[in-house]
């Protein structure tokens, strides 16, 4: 498998080199809003240490990330009064992965509402509002 690229966009977010709308972090993980949200409240959970995806992650990285994913899944249900949550995770280009730092997508879902098509940039102010709702649900 290709080596981890320390200049991938999520590594730059972790180093604070490019902006992100952060909603949660602990020693091992970070959660921030997806800039092309496929549902209101769509966020990403990543480990703070490098790995490309599920295929090279350590058990410790996976344990930390899935623990934070569960915390954020519960928070989005509260924040958006959601009926369910979709968790997505892609591995390598053939598996649909575009950014090669392990991440889990968390999407709040409502009965009968489809996810939006991928690839459309979200409204920055709306994403910031949604982030505040999630942070309030975590508090
Ligand atoms: P994938 O690797 O297929 O899981 O997709 C990467 C995800 O990262 C997509 O949902 C993008 O919208 C999202 N994304 C890409 N760049 C950024 C960024 N700078 N901040 C937040 N999300 C991003």
Short mmCIF file of N, CA, C and O and ligand atoms in Angstrom, two decimals:
data_model
loop_
_atom_site.label_atom_id
_atom_site.label_comp_id
_atom_site.label_asym_id
_atom_site.label_seq_id
_atom_site.Cartn_x
_atom_site.Cartn_y
_atom_site.Cartn_z
N UNK A 1 0.85 -1.19 0.00
CA UNK A 1 0.00 0.00 0.00
C UNK A 1 0.89 1.25 0.00
O UNK A 1 1.97 1.24 0.55
N UNK A 2 0.39 2.31 -0.62
CA UNK A 2 1.12 3.58 -0.67
C UNK A 2 1.38 4.10 0.74
O UNK A 2 0.55 3.91 1.63
N UNK A 3 2.54 4.76 0.92
CA UNK A 3 2.88 5.29 2.25
C UNK A 3 1.98 6.48 2.60
O UNK A 3 1.44 7.15 1.71
N UNK A 4 1.83 6.72 3.88
CA UNK A 4 1.07 7.88 4.37
C UNK A 4 1.73 9.17 3.87
O UNK A 4 2.95 9.33 3.97
N UNK A 5 0.91 10.07 3.36
CA UNK A 5 1.42 11.37 2.88
C UNK A 5 1.17 12.43 3.95
O UNK A 5 0.02 12.80 4.20
N UNK A 6 2.21 12.94 4.59
CA UNK A 6 2.01 13.91 5.68
C UNK A 6 1.49 15.26 5.20
O UNK A 6 1.16 16.13 6.02
N UNK A 7 1.37 15.45 3.89
CA UNK A 7 0.82 16.69 3.34
C UNK A 7 -0.62 16.54 2.88
O UNK A 7 -1.15 17.42 2.19
N UNK A 8 -1.29 15.43 3.28
CA UNK A 8 -2.72 15.33 2.94
C UNK A 8 -3.49 16.40 3.71
O UNK A 8 -3.03 16.94 4.72
N UNK A 9 -4.69 16.70 3.20
CA UNK A 9 -5.43 17.87 3.71
C UNK A 9 -5.82 17.73 5.19
O UNK A 9 -5.83 18.72 5.93
N UNK A 10 -6.07 16.52 5.65
CA UNK A 10 -6.44 16.37 7.07
C UNK A 10 -5.22 16.49 7.98
O UNK A 10 -5.33 16.97 9.11
N UNK A 11 -4.05 16.09 7.49
CA UNK A 11 -2.82 16.32 8.25
C UNK A 11 -2.59 17.82 8.40
O UNK A 11 -2.17 18.31 9.46
N UNK A 12 -2.90 18.58 7.34
CA UNK A 12 -2.75 20.05 7.41
C UNK A 12 -3.76 20.65 8.39
O UNK A 12 -3.45 21.59 9.12
N UNK A 13 -4.98 20.09 8.41
CA UNK A 13 -5.97 20.54 9.39
C UNK A 13 -5.47 20.26 10.81
O UNK A 13 -5.54 21.12 11.69
N UNK A 14 -4.93 19.07 11.02
CA UNK A 14 -4.42 18.72 12.36
C UNK A 14 -3.31 19.67 12.80
O UNK A 14 -3.23 20.03 13.98
N UNK A 15 -2.47 20.08 11.87
CA UNK A 15 -1.36 20.99 12.20
C UNK A 15 -1.81 22.45 12.25
O UNK A 15 -1.00 23.34 12.55
N UNK A 16 -3.07 22.70 11.91
CA UNK A 16 -3.57 24.08 11.93
C UNK A 16 -3.11 24.90 10.74
O UNK A 16 -3.20 26.12 10.75
N UNK A 17 -2.66 24.22 9.68
CA UNK A 17 -2.16 24.94 8.50
C UNK A 17 -3.28 25.40 7.58
O UNK A 17 -3.10 26.31 6.78
N UNK A 18 -4.42 24.70 7.65
CA UNK A 18 -5.61 25.17 6.94
C UNK A 18 -6.78 25.14 7.92
O UNK A 18 -6.78 24.38 8.88
N UNK A 19 -7.78 26.02 7.70
CA UNK A 19 -8.86 26.14 8.68
C UNK A 19 -9.81 24.94 8.66
O UNK A 19 -9.92 24.24 7.65
N UNK A 20 -10.47 24.75 9.78
CA UNK A 20 -11.53 23.74 9.86
C UNK A 20 -12.50 24.20 10.95
O UNK A 20 -12.15 25.03 11.78
N UNK A 21 -13.70 23.64 10.91
CA UNK A 21 -14.69 23.95 11.94
C UNK A 21 -14.73 22.77 12.90
O UNK A 21 -15.38 21.76 12.65
N UNK A 22 -13.98 22.91 13.98
CA UNK A 22 -13.81 21.80 14.92
C UNK A 22 -15.00 21.71 15.87
O UNK A 22 -15.48 22.76 16.33
N UNK A 23 -15.42 20.51 16.18
CA UNK A 23 -16.52 20.34 17.14
C UNK A 23 -16.09 19.59 18.39
O UNK A 23 -16.72 19.71 19.43
N UNK A 24 -15.02 18.79 18.29
CA UNK A 24 -14.60 17.99 19.45
C UNK A 24 -13.16 17.58 19.23
O UNK A 24 -12.76 17.28 18.11
N UNK A 25 -12.39 17.52 20.34
CA UNK A 25 -11.10 16.85 20.26
C UNK A 25 -10.70 16.32 21.61
O UNK A 25 -11.11 16.83 22.65
N UNK A 26 -9.91 15.26 21.59
CA UNK A 26 -9.28 14.76 22.81
C UNK A 26 -7.83 14.45 22.45
O UNK A 26 -7.35 14.86 21.38
N UNK A 27 -7.13 13.74 23.32
CA UNK A 27 -5.70 13.50 23.07
C UNK A 27 -5.45 12.75 21.76
O UNK A 27 -4.43 12.94 21.10
N UNK A 28 -6.39 11.88 21.39
CA UNK A 28 -6.13 10.96 20.27
C UNK A 28 -6.94 11.23 19.02
O UNK A 28 -6.61 10.69 17.95
N UNK A 29 -8.01 12.02 19.13
CA UNK A 29 -8.91 12.18 17.98
C UNK A 29 -9.37 13.63 17.82
O UNK A 29 -9.33 14.42 18.76
N UNK A 30 -9.84 13.93 16.61
CA UNK A 30 -10.42 15.24 16.28
C UNK A 30 -11.68 15.01 15.45
O UNK A 30 -11.71 14.13 14.58
N UNK A 31 -12.71 15.82 15.73
CA UNK A 31 -13.94 15.81 14.92
C UNK A 31 -14.17 17.21 14.39
O UNK A 31 -14.07 18.20 15.13
N UNK A 32 -14.45 17.31 13.09
CA UNK A 32 -14.67 18.61 12.45
C UNK A 32 -15.71 18.45 11.35
O UNK A 32 -15.96 17.35 10.85
N UNK A 33 -16.28 19.60 10.95
CA UNK A 33 -17.38 19.56 9.98
C UNK A 33 -16.84 19.29 8.58
O UNK A 33 -15.80 19.83 8.17
N UNK A 34 -17.58 18.47 7.81
CA UNK A 34 -17.27 18.25 6.40
C UNK A 34 -17.63 19.52 5.60
O UNK A 34 -18.70 20.09 5.81
N UNK A 35 -16.75 19.97 4.73
CA UNK A 35 -17.03 21.21 3.98
C UNK A 35 -18.01 20.99 2.82
O UNK A 35 -18.50 21.95 2.25
N UNK A 36 -18.26 19.73 2.48
CA UNK A 36 -19.26 19.43 1.44
C UNK A 36 -20.32 18.52 2.05
O UNK A 36 -20.40 17.32 1.71
N UNK A 37 -21.11 19.07 3.00
CA UNK A 37 -21.99 18.20 3.78
C UNK A 37 -23.09 17.56 2.94
O UNK A 37 -23.77 18.24 2.18
N UNK A 38 -23.23 16.26 3.12
CA UNK A 38 -24.27 15.51 2.40
C UNK A 38 -25.55 15.42 3.23
O UNK A 38 -26.55 14.90 2.78
N UNK A 39 -25.48 15.92 4.46
CA UNK A 39 -26.64 16.09 5.33
C UNK A 39 -26.28 17.20 6.31
O UNK A 39 -25.08 17.41 6.58
N UNK A 40 -27.27 17.91 6.82
CA UNK A 40 -26.97 18.92 7.83
C UNK A 40 -26.32 18.22 9.03
O UNK A 40 -26.83 17.22 9.52
N UNK A 41 -25.17 18.75 9.47
CA UNK A 41 -24.48 18.15 10.61
C UNK A 41 -23.43 17.11 10.22
O UNK A 41 -22.81 16.52 11.11
N UNK A 42 -23.22 16.90 8.93
CA UNK A 42 -22.21 15.93 8.45
C UNK A 42 -20.84 16.33 8.98
O UNK A 42 -20.36 17.43 8.73
N UNK A 43 -20.21 15.41 9.70
CA UNK A 43 -18.88 15.69 10.25
C UNK A 43 -17.96 14.50 10.04
O UNK A 43 -18.39 13.41 9.64
N UNK A 44 -16.69 14.72 10.32
CA UNK A 44 -15.65 13.71 10.14
C UNK A 44 -14.90 13.50 11.45
O UNK A 44 -14.65 14.49 12.17
N UNK A 45 -14.56 12.25 11.75
CA UNK A 45 -13.76 11.93 12.93
C UNK A 45 -12.45 11.30 12.46
O UNK A 45 -12.47 10.37 11.65
N UNK A 46 -11.34 11.82 12.96
CA UNK A 46 -10.02 11.33 12.53
C UNK A 46 -9.11 11.09 13.75
O UNK A 46 -9.27 11.73 14.79
N UNK A 47 -8.14 10.17 13.59
CA UNK A 47 -7.10 10.06 14.62
C UNK A 47 -6.10 11.21 14.46
O UNK A 47 -5.91 11.71 13.35
N UNK A 48 -5.48 11.58 15.58
CA UNK A 48 -4.47 12.65 15.49
C UNK A 48 -3.13 12.13 14.98
O UNK A 48 -2.28 12.91 14.58
N UNK A 49 -2.95 10.81 15.03
CA UNK A 49 -1.71 10.21 14.55
C UNK A 49 -1.91 9.68 13.13
O UNK A 49 -3.03 9.38 12.73
N UNK A 50 -0.81 9.57 12.36
CA UNK A 50 -0.96 9.24 10.93
C UNK A 50 -1.34 7.79 10.63
O UNK A 50 -0.78 6.87 11.22
N UNK A 51 -2.32 7.63 9.75
CA UNK A 51 -2.57 6.35 9.07
C UNK A 51 -3.48 6.67 7.89
O UNK A 51 -4.25 7.64 7.94
N UNK A 52 -3.37 5.89 6.83
CA UNK A 52 -4.14 6.19 5.61
C UNK A 52 -5.61 5.83 5.78
O UNK A 52 -6.49 6.59 5.38
N UNK A 53 -5.85 4.67 6.39
CA UNK A 53 -7.23 4.17 6.44
C UNK A 53 -7.28 2.93 7.32
O UNK A 53 -6.32 2.63 8.06
N UNK A 54 -8.39 2.19 7.22
CA UNK A 54 -8.60 0.99 8.04
C UNK A 54 -7.51 -0.06 7.83
O UNK A 54 -7.22 -0.87 8.72
N UNK A 55 -6.87 -0.05 6.65
CA UNK A 55 -5.95 -1.12 6.29
C UNK A 55 -4.60 -1.01 6.99
O UNK A 55 -3.90 -2.01 7.14
N UNK A 56 -4.22 0.21 7.40
CA UNK A 56 -2.93 0.35 8.10
C UNK A 56 -3.09 0.91 9.51
O UNK A 56 -2.10 1.13 10.21
N UNK A 57 -4.31 1.16 9.96
CA UNK A 57 -4.53 1.72 11.29
C UNK A 57 -4.18 0.68 12.36
O UNK A 57 -4.35 -0.52 12.17
N UNK A 58 -3.70 1.17 13.50
CA UNK A 58 -3.42 0.28 14.63
C UNK A 58 -4.71 0.05 15.41
O UNK A 58 -5.65 0.86 15.35
N UNK A 59 -4.77 -1.03 16.18
CA UNK A 59 -5.94 -1.24 17.04
C UNK A 59 -6.20 -0.05 17.96
O UNK A 59 -7.35 0.32 18.19
N UNK A 60 -5.14 0.58 18.44
CA UNK A 60 -5.32 1.74 19.34
C UNK A 60 -5.95 2.92 18.60
O UNK A 60 -6.84 3.60 19.11
N UNK A 61 -5.50 3.17 17.37
CA UNK A 61 -6.11 4.26 16.59
C UNK A 61 -7.58 3.97 16.33
O UNK A 61 -8.43 4.85 16.45
N UNK A 62 -7.88 2.71 15.98
CA UNK A 62 -9.27 2.35 15.67
C UNK A 62 -10.15 2.46 16.91
O UNK A 62 -11.28 2.96 16.84
N UNK A 63 -9.63 2.01 18.03
CA UNK A 63 -10.41 2.09 19.28
C UNK A 63 -10.72 3.54 19.61
O UNK A 63 -11.86 3.89 19.95
N UNK A 64 -9.73 4.40 19.48
CA UNK A 64 -9.94 5.82 19.80
C UNK A 64 -10.95 6.45 18.85
O UNK A 64 -11.87 7.17 19.27
N UNK A 65 -10.79 6.18 17.56
CA UNK A 65 -11.65 6.83 16.57
C UNK A 65 -13.09 6.33 16.67
O UNK A 65 -14.03 7.14 16.59
N UNK A 66 -13.29 5.04 16.90
CA UNK A 66 -14.66 4.55 16.96
C UNK A 66 -15.34 5.03 18.25
O UNK A 66 -16.55 5.30 18.25
N UNK A 67 -14.56 5.20 19.31
CA UNK A 67 -15.13 5.76 20.54
C UNK A 67 -15.62 7.18 20.32
O UNK A 67 -16.73 7.56 20.73
N UNK A 68 -14.81 7.97 19.63
CA UNK A 68 -15.21 9.36 19.33
C UNK A 68 -16.36 9.37 18.32
O UNK A 68 -17.28 10.20 18.43
N UNK A 69 -16.35 8.44 17.37
CA UNK A 69 -17.45 8.38 16.40
C UNK A 69 -18.77 8.11 17.12
O UNK A 69 -19.80 8.72 16.81
N UNK A 70 -18.76 7.22 18.10
CA UNK A 70 -19.99 6.95 18.85
C UNK A 70 -20.44 8.19 19.63
O UNK A 70 -21.63 8.54 19.63
N UNK A 71 -19.49 8.86 20.24
CA UNK A 71 -19.82 10.09 20.99
C UNK A 71 -20.47 11.13 20.08
O UNK A 71 -21.49 11.74 20.41
N UNK A 72 -19.90 11.30 18.89
CA UNK A 72 -20.43 12.30 17.96
C UNK A 72 -21.74 11.84 17.33
O UNK A 72 -22.63 12.66 17.05
N UNK A 73 -21.89 10.53 17.11
CA UNK A 73 -23.15 10.01 16.57
C UNK A 73 -24.29 10.33 17.54
O UNK A 73 -25.38 10.79 17.13
N UNK A 74 -24.05 10.11 18.81
CA UNK A 74 -25.08 10.42 19.81
C UNK A 74 -25.34 11.93 19.85
O UNK A 74 -26.49 12.38 19.97
N UNK A 75 -24.29 12.72 19.73
CA UNK A 75 -24.45 14.18 19.78
C UNK A 75 -25.27 14.69 18.60
O UNK A 75 -26.10 15.59 18.76
N UNK A 76 -25.05 14.14 17.38
CA UNK A 76 -25.82 14.65 16.24
C UNK A 76 -27.28 14.23 16.32
O UNK A 76 -28.16 14.97 15.86
N UNK A 77 -27.55 13.07 16.91
CA UNK A 77 -28.95 12.67 17.10
C UNK A 77 -29.65 13.71 18.00
O UNK A 77 -30.75 14.18 17.69
N UNK A 78 -28.98 14.09 19.07
CA UNK A 78 -29.54 15.10 19.97
C UNK A 78 -29.65 16.45 19.27
O UNK A 78 -30.69 17.11 19.30
N UNK A 79 -28.57 16.85 18.62
CA UNK A 79 -28.51 18.20 18.03
C UNK A 79 -29.54 18.41 16.93
O UNK A 79 -30.10 19.49 16.78
N UNK A 80 -29.79 17.36 16.13
CA UNK A 80 -30.67 17.50 14.96
C UNK A 80 -31.97 16.71 15.11
O UNK A 80 -32.71 16.59 14.15
N UNK A 81 -32.20 16.20 16.32
CA UNK A 81 -33.40 15.39 16.56
C UNK A 81 -33.52 14.33 15.45
O UNK A 81 -34.58 14.15 14.85
N UNK A 82 -32.40 13.67 15.18
CA UNK A 82 -32.32 12.72 14.06
C UNK A 82 -33.00 11.40 14.39
O UNK A 82 -33.08 11.00 15.56
N UNK A 83 -33.46 10.72 13.35
CA UNK A 83 -34.07 9.40 13.50
C UNK A 83 -33.02 8.29 13.42
O UNK A 83 -33.28 7.15 13.81
N UNK A 84 -31.86 8.63 12.87
CA UNK A 84 -30.79 7.65 12.73
C UNK A 84 -29.50 8.35 12.34
O UNK A 84 -29.45 9.58 12.19
N UNK A 85 -28.45 7.56 12.19
CA UNK A 85 -27.13 8.11 11.83
C UNK A 85 -26.50 7.16 10.81
O UNK A 85 -26.51 5.95 11.01
N UNK A 86 -25.93 7.73 9.75
CA UNK A 86 -25.13 6.93 8.81
C UNK A 86 -23.66 7.18 9.13
O UNK A 86 -23.23 8.34 9.27
N UNK A 87 -22.90 6.07 9.25
CA UNK A 87 -21.45 6.16 9.45
C UNK A 87 -20.81 5.53 8.22
O UNK A 87 -21.11 4.39 7.86
N UNK A 88 -19.94 6.32 7.55
CA UNK A 88 -19.28 5.83 6.33
C UNK A 88 -17.78 5.92 6.49
O UNK A 88 -17.27 6.85 7.13
N UNK A 89 -17.09 4.98 5.85
CA UNK A 89 -15.62 4.98 5.94
C UNK A 89 -15.10 4.28 4.68
O UNK A 89 -15.48 3.16 4.38
N UNK A 90 -14.23 4.96 3.92
CA UNK A 90 -13.76 4.46 2.62
C UNK A 90 -12.26 4.16 2.68
O UNK A 90 -11.50 4.87 3.35
N UNK A 91 -11.82 3.15 1.90
CA UNK A 91 -10.43 2.71 1.95
C UNK A 91 -9.81 2.60 0.57
O UNK A 91 -10.24 1.77 -0.25
N UNK A 92 -8.82 3.46 0.33
CA UNK A 92 -8.11 3.57 -0.95
C UNK A 92 -9.05 4.06 -2.06
O UNK A 92 -10.27 4.05 -1.91
N UNK A 93 -8.46 4.53 -3.15
CA UNK A 93 -9.25 5.14 -4.22
C UNK A 93 -10.32 4.19 -4.74
O UNK A 93 -11.47 4.58 -4.98
N UNK A 94 -9.94 2.91 -4.87
CA UNK A 94 -10.91 1.93 -5.39
C UNK A 94 -12.09 1.76 -4.45
O UNK A 94 -13.18 1.36 -4.88
N UNK A 95 -11.86 2.06 -3.16
CA UNK A 95 -12.92 1.95 -2.17
C UNK A 95 -13.68 3.25 -1.96
O UNK A 95 -14.51 3.35 -1.06
N UNK A 96 -13.35 4.28 -2.76
CA UNK A 96 -14.07 5.55 -2.67
C UNK A 96 -13.38 6.60 -1.84
O UNK A 96 -13.93 7.68 -1.63
N UNK A 97 -12.16 6.32 -1.35
CA UNK A 97 -11.46 7.29 -0.49
C UNK A 97 -10.81 8.39 -1.34
O UNK A 97 -10.19 8.09 -2.37
N UNK A 98 -10.95 9.63 -0.89
CA UNK A 98 -10.36 10.77 -1.60
C UNK A 98 -9.28 11.45 -0.78
O UNK A 98 -8.34 12.03 -1.33
N UNK A 99 -9.43 11.43 0.55
CA UNK A 99 -8.42 12.02 1.43
C UNK A 99 -7.80 10.88 2.23
O UNK A 99 -8.51 10.14 2.92
N UNK A 100 -6.47 10.76 2.14
CA UNK A 100 -5.80 9.56 2.63
C UNK A 100 -5.24 9.74 4.04
O UNK A 100 -4.05 9.56 4.29
N UNK A 101 -6.15 10.11 4.93
CA UNK A 101 -5.92 10.06 6.38
C UNK A 101 -7.21 9.46 6.93
O UNK A 101 -8.31 9.98 6.64
N UNK A 102 -7.10 8.38 7.71
CA UNK A 102 -8.29 7.66 8.19
C UNK A 102 -9.37 8.62 8.67
O UNK A 102 -9.09 9.53 9.47
N UNK A 103 -10.60 8.43 8.20
CA UNK A 103 -11.73 9.24 8.71
C UNK A 103 -13.02 8.48 8.62
O UNK A 103 -13.21 7.67 7.70
N UNK A 104 -13.88 8.76 9.58
CA UNK A 104 -15.23 8.23 9.60
C UNK A 104 -16.19 9.40 9.38
O UNK A 104 -16.07 10.43 10.06
N UNK A 105 -17.11 9.24 8.43
CA UNK A 105 -18.17 10.23 8.21
C UNK A 105 -19.32 9.93 9.18
O UNK A 105 -19.72 8.77 9.32
N UNK A 106 -19.86 10.97 9.79
CA UNK A 106 -21.03 10.85 10.66
C UNK A 106 -22.12 11.74 10.06
O UNK A 106 -21.93 12.97 9.96
N UNK A 107 -23.23 11.13 9.65
CA UNK A 107 -24.31 11.91 9.02
C UNK A 107 -25.62 11.68 9.76
O UNK A 107 -26.16 10.55 9.75
N UNK A 108 -26.17 12.72 10.39
CA UNK A 108 -27.49 12.57 10.98
C UNK A 108 -28.53 12.33 9.89
O UNK A 108 -28.43 12.91 8.80
N UNK A 109 -29.49 11.45 10.16
CA UNK A 109 -30.48 11.09 9.14
C UNK A 109 -31.89 11.22 9.68
O UNK A 109 -32.13 10.99 10.87
N UNK A 110 -32.80 11.57 8.78
CA UNK A 110 -34.22 11.68 9.13
C UNK A 110 -35.02 10.76 8.22
O UNK A 110 -34.70 10.62 7.03
N UNK A 111 -36.05 10.17 8.79
CA UNK A 111 -36.89 9.24 8.02
C UNK A 111 -37.32 9.87 6.70
O UNK A 111 -37.83 11.00 6.67
N UNK A 112 -37.11 9.15 5.59
CA UNK A 112 -37.59 9.60 4.29
C UNK A 112 -36.76 10.69 3.63
O UNK A 112 -37.11 11.16 2.54
N UNK A 113 -35.64 11.11 4.24
CA UNK A 113 -34.81 12.17 3.66
C UNK A 113 -33.51 11.55 3.13
O UNK A 113 -32.73 10.98 3.90
N UNK A 114 -33.29 11.68 1.83
CA UNK A 114 -32.08 11.13 1.22
C UNK A 114 -30.88 12.04 1.50
O UNK A 114 -31.04 13.24 1.71
N UNK A 115 -29.68 11.45 1.47
CA UNK A 115 -28.48 12.29 1.55
C UNK A 115 -28.35 13.08 0.25
O UNK A 115 -28.82 12.64 -0.81
N UNK A 116 -27.70 14.25 0.34
CA UNK A 116 -27.50 15.08 -0.85
C UNK A 116 -26.37 14.48 -1.71
O UNK A 116 -25.53 13.73 -1.20
N UNK A 117 -26.32 14.86 -2.97
CA UNK A 117 -25.26 14.40 -3.86
C UNK A 117 -23.91 14.90 -3.36
O UNK A 117 -23.83 15.98 -2.77
N UNK A 118 -22.85 14.14 -3.60
CA UNK A 118 -21.52 14.59 -3.16
C UNK A 118 -20.99 15.74 -4.02
O UNK A 118 -21.46 15.96 -5.14
N UNK A 119 -20.03 16.48 -3.45
CA UNK A 119 -19.26 17.41 -4.27
C UNK A 119 -19.74 18.84 -4.30
O UNK A 119 -19.17 19.66 -5.02
N UNK A 120 -20.75 19.18 -3.50
CA UNK A 120 -21.20 20.58 -3.47
C UNK A 120 -20.72 21.24 -2.18
O UNK A 120 -21.00 20.74 -1.08
N UNK A 121 -20.01 22.35 -2.32
CA UNK A 121 -19.48 23.06 -1.16
C UNK A 121 -20.64 23.58 -0.31
O UNK A 121 -21.62 24.11 -0.83
N UNK A 122 -20.53 23.42 1.01
CA UNK A 122 -21.58 23.89 1.92
C UNK A 122 -21.46 25.38 2.18
O UNK A 122 -20.46 26.01 1.86
N UNK A 123 -22.52 25.93 2.78
CA UNK A 123 -22.53 27.34 3.19
C UNK A 123 -21.77 27.45 4.52
O UNK A 123 -22.15 26.80 5.50
N UNK A 124 -20.73 28.25 4.54
CA UNK A 124 -19.84 28.30 5.70
C UNK A 124 -20.58 28.71 6.98
O UNK A 124 -20.37 28.11 8.04
N UNK A 125 -21.46 29.71 6.87
CA UNK A 125 -22.17 30.18 8.08
C UNK A 125 -23.12 29.10 8.60
O UNK A 125 -23.26 28.92 9.82
N UNK A 126 -23.78 28.41 7.69
CA UNK A 126 -24.70 27.35 8.10
C UNK A 126 -23.92 26.20 8.76
O UNK A 126 -24.34 25.66 9.80
N UNK A 127 -22.78 25.85 8.18
CA UNK A 127 -21.96 24.79 8.78
C UNK A 127 -21.52 25.20 10.18
O UNK A 127 -21.54 24.39 11.12
N UNK A 128 -21.17 26.47 10.35
CA UNK A 128 -20.76 26.96 11.67
C UNK A 128 -21.93 26.87 12.66
O UNK A 128 -21.74 26.50 13.83
N UNK A 129 -23.13 27.21 12.20
CA UNK A 129 -24.32 27.08 13.06
C UNK A 129 -24.54 25.64 13.48
O UNK A 129 -24.84 25.34 14.64
N UNK A 130 -24.39 24.73 12.53
CA UNK A 130 -24.58 23.31 12.84
C UNK A 130 -23.51 22.83 13.83
O UNK A 130 -23.80 22.04 14.73
N UNK A 131 -22.30 23.31 13.67
CA UNK A 131 -21.22 22.94 14.60
C UNK A 131 -21.56 23.38 16.02
O UNK A 131 -21.32 22.64 16.99
N UNK A 132 -22.14 24.57 16.15
CA UNK A 132 -22.51 25.06 17.49
C UNK A 132 -23.58 24.17 18.11
O UNK A 132 -23.54 23.91 19.32
N UNK A 133 -24.53 23.70 17.30
CA UNK A 133 -25.56 22.81 17.83
C UNK A 133 -24.95 21.50 18.33
O UNK A 133 -25.35 20.96 19.36
N UNK A 134 -23.99 20.99 17.59
CA UNK A 134 -23.33 19.74 17.99
C UNK A 134 -22.53 19.95 19.28
O UNK A 134 -22.57 19.13 20.20
N UNK A 135 -21.82 21.07 19.34
CA UNK A 135 -21.03 21.35 20.55
C UNK A 135 -21.96 21.49 21.77
O UNK A 135 -21.63 21.02 22.87
N UNK A 136 -23.12 22.12 21.57
CA UNK A 136 -24.07 22.27 22.67
C UNK A 136 -24.58 20.90 23.12
O UNK A 136 -24.74 20.64 24.33
N UNK A 137 -24.80 20.00 22.17
CA UNK A 137 -25.28 18.65 22.50
C UNK A 137 -24.20 17.84 23.25
O UNK A 137 -24.51 16.96 24.04
N UNK A 138 -22.94 18.15 22.98
CA UNK A 138 -21.85 17.46 23.65
C UNK A 138 -21.61 17.97 25.06
O UNK A 138 -21.04 17.26 25.90
N UNK A 139 -22.05 19.20 25.31
CA UNK A 139 -21.72 19.86 26.59
C UNK A 139 -22.48 19.22 27.75
O UNK A 139 -23.55 18.68 27.58
P1 LIG B 1 -13.57 10.45 1.30
O1 LIG B 1 -12.07 10.39 1.36
O2 LIG B 1 -14.16 9.89 0.06
O3 LIG B 1 -14.21 9.91 2.55
O4 LIG B 1 -13.99 11.98 1.20
C1 LIG B 1 -13.31 13.01 1.86
C2 LIG B 1 -14.28 13.93 2.53
O5 LIG B 1 -13.53 15.01 3.05
C3 LIG B 1 -15.37 14.53 1.63
O6 LIG B 1 -16.64 14.34 2.22
C4 LIG B 1 -15.00 16.01 1.55
O7 LIG B 1 -16.13 16.84 1.47
C5 LIG B 1 -14.25 16.21 2.85
N1 LIG B 1 -13.28 17.30 2.84
C6 LIG B 1 -12.33 17.54 1.90
N2 LIG B 1 -11.60 18.61 2.24
C7 LIG B 1 -12.08 19.05 3.43
C8 LIG B 1 -11.74 20.12 4.30
N3 LIG B 1 -10.74 20.97 4.02
N4 LIG B 1 -12.46 20.29 5.43
C9 LIG B 1 -13.47 19.44 5.73
N5 LIG B 1 -13.83 18.40 4.96
C10 LIG B 1 -13.15 18.21 3.82
#
